[in-house]
CSV table of C-alpha atoms in Angstrom, one decimal:
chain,number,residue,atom,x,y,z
A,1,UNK,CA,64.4,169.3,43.4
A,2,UNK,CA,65.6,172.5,41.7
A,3,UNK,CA,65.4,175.6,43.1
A,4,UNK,CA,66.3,179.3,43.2
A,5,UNK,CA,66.6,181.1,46.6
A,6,UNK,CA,65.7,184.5,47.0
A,7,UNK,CA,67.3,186.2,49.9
A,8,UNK,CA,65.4,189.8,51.2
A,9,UNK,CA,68.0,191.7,53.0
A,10,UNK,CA,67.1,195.3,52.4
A,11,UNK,CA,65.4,196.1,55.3
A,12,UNK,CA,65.5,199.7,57.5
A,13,UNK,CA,66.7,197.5,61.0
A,14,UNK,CA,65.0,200.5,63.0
A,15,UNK,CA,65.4,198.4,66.0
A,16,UNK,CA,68.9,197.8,65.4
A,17,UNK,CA,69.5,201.7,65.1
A,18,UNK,CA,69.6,201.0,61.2
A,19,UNK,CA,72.4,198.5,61.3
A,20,UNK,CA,73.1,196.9,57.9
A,21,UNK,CA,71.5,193.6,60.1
A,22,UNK,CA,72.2,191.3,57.2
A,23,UNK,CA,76.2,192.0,58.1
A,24,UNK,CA,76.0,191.1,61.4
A,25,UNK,CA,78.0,188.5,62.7
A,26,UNK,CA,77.2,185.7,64.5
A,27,UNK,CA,79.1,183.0,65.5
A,28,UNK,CA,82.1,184.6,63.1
A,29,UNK,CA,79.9,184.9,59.6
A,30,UNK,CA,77.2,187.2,58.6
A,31,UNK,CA,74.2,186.6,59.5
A,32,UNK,CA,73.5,186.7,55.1
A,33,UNK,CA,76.4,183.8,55.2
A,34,UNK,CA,74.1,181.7,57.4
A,35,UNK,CA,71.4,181.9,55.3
A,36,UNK,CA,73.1,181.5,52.0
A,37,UNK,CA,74.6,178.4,53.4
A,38,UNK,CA,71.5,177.0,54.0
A,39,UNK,CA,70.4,177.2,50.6
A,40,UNK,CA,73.8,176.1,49.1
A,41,UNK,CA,71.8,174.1,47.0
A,42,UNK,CA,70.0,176.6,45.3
A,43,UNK,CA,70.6,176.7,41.7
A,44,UNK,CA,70.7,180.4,42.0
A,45,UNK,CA,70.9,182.8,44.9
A,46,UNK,CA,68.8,186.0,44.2
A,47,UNK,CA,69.7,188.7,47.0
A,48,UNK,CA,67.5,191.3,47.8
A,49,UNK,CA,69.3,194.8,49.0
A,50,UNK,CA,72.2,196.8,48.7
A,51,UNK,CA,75.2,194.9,47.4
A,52,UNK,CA,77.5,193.7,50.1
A,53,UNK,CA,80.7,191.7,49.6
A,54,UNK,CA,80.0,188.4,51.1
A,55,UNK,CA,78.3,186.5,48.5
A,56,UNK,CA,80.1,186.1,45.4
A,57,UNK,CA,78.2,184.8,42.7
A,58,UNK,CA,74.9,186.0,43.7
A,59,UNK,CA,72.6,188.1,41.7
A,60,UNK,CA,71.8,191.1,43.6
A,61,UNK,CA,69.0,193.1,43.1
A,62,UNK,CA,67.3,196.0,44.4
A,63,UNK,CA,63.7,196.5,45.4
A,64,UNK,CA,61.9,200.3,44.0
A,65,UNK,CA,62.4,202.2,46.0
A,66,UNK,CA,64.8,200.9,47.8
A,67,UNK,CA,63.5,199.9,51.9
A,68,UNK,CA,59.9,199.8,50.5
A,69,UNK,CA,58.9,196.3,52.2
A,70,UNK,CA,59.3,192.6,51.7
A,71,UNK,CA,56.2,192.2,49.0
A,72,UNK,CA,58.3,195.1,46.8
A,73,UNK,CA,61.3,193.2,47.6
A,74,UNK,CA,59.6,189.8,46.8
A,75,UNK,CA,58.3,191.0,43.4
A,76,UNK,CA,61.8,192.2,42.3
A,77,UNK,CA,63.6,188.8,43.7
A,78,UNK,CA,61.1,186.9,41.7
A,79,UNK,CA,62.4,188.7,38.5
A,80,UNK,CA,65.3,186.9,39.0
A,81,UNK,CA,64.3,183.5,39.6
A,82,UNK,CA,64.4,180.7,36.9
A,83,UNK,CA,63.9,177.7,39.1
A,84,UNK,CA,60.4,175.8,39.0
A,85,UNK,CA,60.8,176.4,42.7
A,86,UNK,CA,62.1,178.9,45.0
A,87,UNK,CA,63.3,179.1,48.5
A,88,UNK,CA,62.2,182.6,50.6
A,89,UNK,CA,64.5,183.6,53.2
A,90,UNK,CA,65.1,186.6,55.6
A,91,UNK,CA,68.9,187.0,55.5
A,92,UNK,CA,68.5,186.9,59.3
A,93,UNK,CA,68.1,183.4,60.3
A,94,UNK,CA,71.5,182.2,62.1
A,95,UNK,CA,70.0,178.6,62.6
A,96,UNK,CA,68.3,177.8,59.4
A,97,UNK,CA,70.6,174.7,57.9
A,98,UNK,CA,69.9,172.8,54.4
A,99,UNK,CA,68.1,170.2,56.6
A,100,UNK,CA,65.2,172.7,56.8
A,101,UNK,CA,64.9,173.8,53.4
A,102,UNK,CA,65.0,170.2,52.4
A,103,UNK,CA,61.7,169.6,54.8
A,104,UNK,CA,60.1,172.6,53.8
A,105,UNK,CA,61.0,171.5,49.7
A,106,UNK,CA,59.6,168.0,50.6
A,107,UNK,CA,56.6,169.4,52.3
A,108,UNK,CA,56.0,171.8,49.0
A,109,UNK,CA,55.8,168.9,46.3
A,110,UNK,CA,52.4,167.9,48.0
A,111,UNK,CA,49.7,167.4,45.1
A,112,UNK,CA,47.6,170.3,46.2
A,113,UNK,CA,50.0,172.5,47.7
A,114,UNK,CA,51.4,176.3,46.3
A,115,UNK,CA,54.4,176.0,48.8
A,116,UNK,CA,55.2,175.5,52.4
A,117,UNK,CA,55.9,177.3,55.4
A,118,UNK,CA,57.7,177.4,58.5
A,119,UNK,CA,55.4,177.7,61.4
A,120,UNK,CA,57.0,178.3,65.2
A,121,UNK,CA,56.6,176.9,68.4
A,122,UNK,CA,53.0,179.1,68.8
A,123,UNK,CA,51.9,177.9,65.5
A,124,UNK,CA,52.2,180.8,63.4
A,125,UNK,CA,53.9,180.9,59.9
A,126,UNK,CA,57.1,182.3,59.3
A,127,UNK,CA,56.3,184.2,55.3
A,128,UNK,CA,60.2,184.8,55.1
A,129,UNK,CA,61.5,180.8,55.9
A,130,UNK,CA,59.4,178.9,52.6
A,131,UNK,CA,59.6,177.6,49.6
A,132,UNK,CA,56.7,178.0,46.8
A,133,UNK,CA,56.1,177.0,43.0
A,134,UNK,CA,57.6,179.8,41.1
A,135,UNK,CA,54.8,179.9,38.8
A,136,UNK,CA,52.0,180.1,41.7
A,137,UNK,CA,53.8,182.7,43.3
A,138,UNK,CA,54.1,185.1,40.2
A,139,UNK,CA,50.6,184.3,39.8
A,140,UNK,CA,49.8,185.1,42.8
A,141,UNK,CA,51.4,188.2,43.0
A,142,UNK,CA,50.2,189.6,40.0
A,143,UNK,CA,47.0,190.3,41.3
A,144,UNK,CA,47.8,191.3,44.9
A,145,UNK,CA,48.3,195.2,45.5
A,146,UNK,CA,48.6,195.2,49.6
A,147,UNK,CA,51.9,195.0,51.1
A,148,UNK,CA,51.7,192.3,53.7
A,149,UNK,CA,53.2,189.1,52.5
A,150,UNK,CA,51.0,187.3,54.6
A,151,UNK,CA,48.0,189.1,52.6
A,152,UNK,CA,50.0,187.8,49.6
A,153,UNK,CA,51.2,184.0,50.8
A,154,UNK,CA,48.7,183.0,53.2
A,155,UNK,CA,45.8,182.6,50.9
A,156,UNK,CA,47.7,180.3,49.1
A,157,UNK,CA,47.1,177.4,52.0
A,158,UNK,CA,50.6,176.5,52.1
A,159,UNK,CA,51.8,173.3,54.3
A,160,UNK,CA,52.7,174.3,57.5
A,161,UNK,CA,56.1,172.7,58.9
A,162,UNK,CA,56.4,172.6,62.2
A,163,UNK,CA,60.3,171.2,63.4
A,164,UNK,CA,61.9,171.0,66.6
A,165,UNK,CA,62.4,174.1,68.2
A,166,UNK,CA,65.5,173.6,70.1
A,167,UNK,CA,67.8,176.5,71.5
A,168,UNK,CA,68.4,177.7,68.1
A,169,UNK,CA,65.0,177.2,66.5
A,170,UNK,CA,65.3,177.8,62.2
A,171,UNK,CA,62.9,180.3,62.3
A,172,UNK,CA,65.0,182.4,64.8
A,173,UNK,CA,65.9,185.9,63.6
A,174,UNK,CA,67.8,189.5,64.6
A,175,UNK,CA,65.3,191.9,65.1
A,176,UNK,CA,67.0,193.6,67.8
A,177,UNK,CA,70.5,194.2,69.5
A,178,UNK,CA,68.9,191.5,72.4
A,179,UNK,CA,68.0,189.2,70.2
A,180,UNK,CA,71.7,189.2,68.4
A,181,UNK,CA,73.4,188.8,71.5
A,182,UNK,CA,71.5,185.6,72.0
A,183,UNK,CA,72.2,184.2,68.7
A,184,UNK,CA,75.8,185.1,69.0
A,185,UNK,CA,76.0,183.4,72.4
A,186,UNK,CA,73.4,180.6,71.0
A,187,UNK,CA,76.1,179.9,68.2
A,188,UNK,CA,78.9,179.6,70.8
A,189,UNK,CA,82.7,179.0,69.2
A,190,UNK,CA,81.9,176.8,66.4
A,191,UNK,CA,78.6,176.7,65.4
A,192,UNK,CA,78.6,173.9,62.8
């Protein structure tokens, strides 16, 4: 299945006294380097923020003005993409592997479905680990002028995949300096 992934890593980390969060490491890569591994299969990697060094070959954009929210960030990754398909990450997700964006993908394709959606172990979705239909997406966005990507994604109805949550769950991310020290000590030596 082809697909771009779009990458939003241009958040204000308040509660990581305005860290550049996507640069943290865990495990000895960026937290980014996770996430971009994940979607190695991407035909294109669209990131999101301010440019940083540690992905080569990506397209790096910027949302206007720059910190003003995922939906703003969303709508100026979706500029980039060409795929019929596109992967939506947080560039803070130390666990997600290919494995997962291959469910979530699969999941997707249904007849009737815009996209799918990560949901945790309570059952709610997680807007920045999906995939959507490019074209539904754009569509969808066109009309929306709120800035909660739930107001923009969840009346869509995508699939919700629910997977294993495990000590590292995919859906895992760095909000704060508490929750980094656990992924770092989650990862252990060699994380792969």
């Amino acid at each position: 299945m082809i697909f771009d992934a779009v990458l939003l890593a241009g958040g204000r980390a308040r509660r990581l006294g305005g860290a550049d969060k996507p640069a943290a490491p865990v495990g000895g890569r960026p937290l980014i380097a996770w996430v971009a591994a994940a979607a190695a299969d991407a035909s294109r990697l669209v990131v999101v923020g301010p440019p940083r060094d540690v992905l080569p070959g990506a397209v790096v954009v910027r949302e206007d003005p720059p910190g003003a929210g995922p939906v703003p960030a969303l709508r100026a990754g979706l500029a980039e993409v060409r795929a019929p398909w596109l992967a939506l990450l947080a560039a803070d997700l130390p666990f997600l592997r290919p494995v997962h964006l291959v469910r979530l993908l699969d999941a997707a394709r249904g007849p009737a479905a815009a996209g799918a959606v990560l949901v945790d172990e309570r059952g709610r979705e997680q807007w920045l680990a999906g995939c959507w239909r490019t074209a539904t997406l754009r569509a969808a966005l066109d009309s929306y002028t709120g800035a909660s990507l739930r107001g923009v994604l969840g009346p869509l109805e995508p699939a919700r995949v629910a997977l294993p949550a495990g000590e590292g769950p995919p859906w895992y991310d760095c909000d704060t300096p508490e929750e980094l020290a656990r992924a770092e000590h989650l990862a252990g030596p060699d994380p792969l």
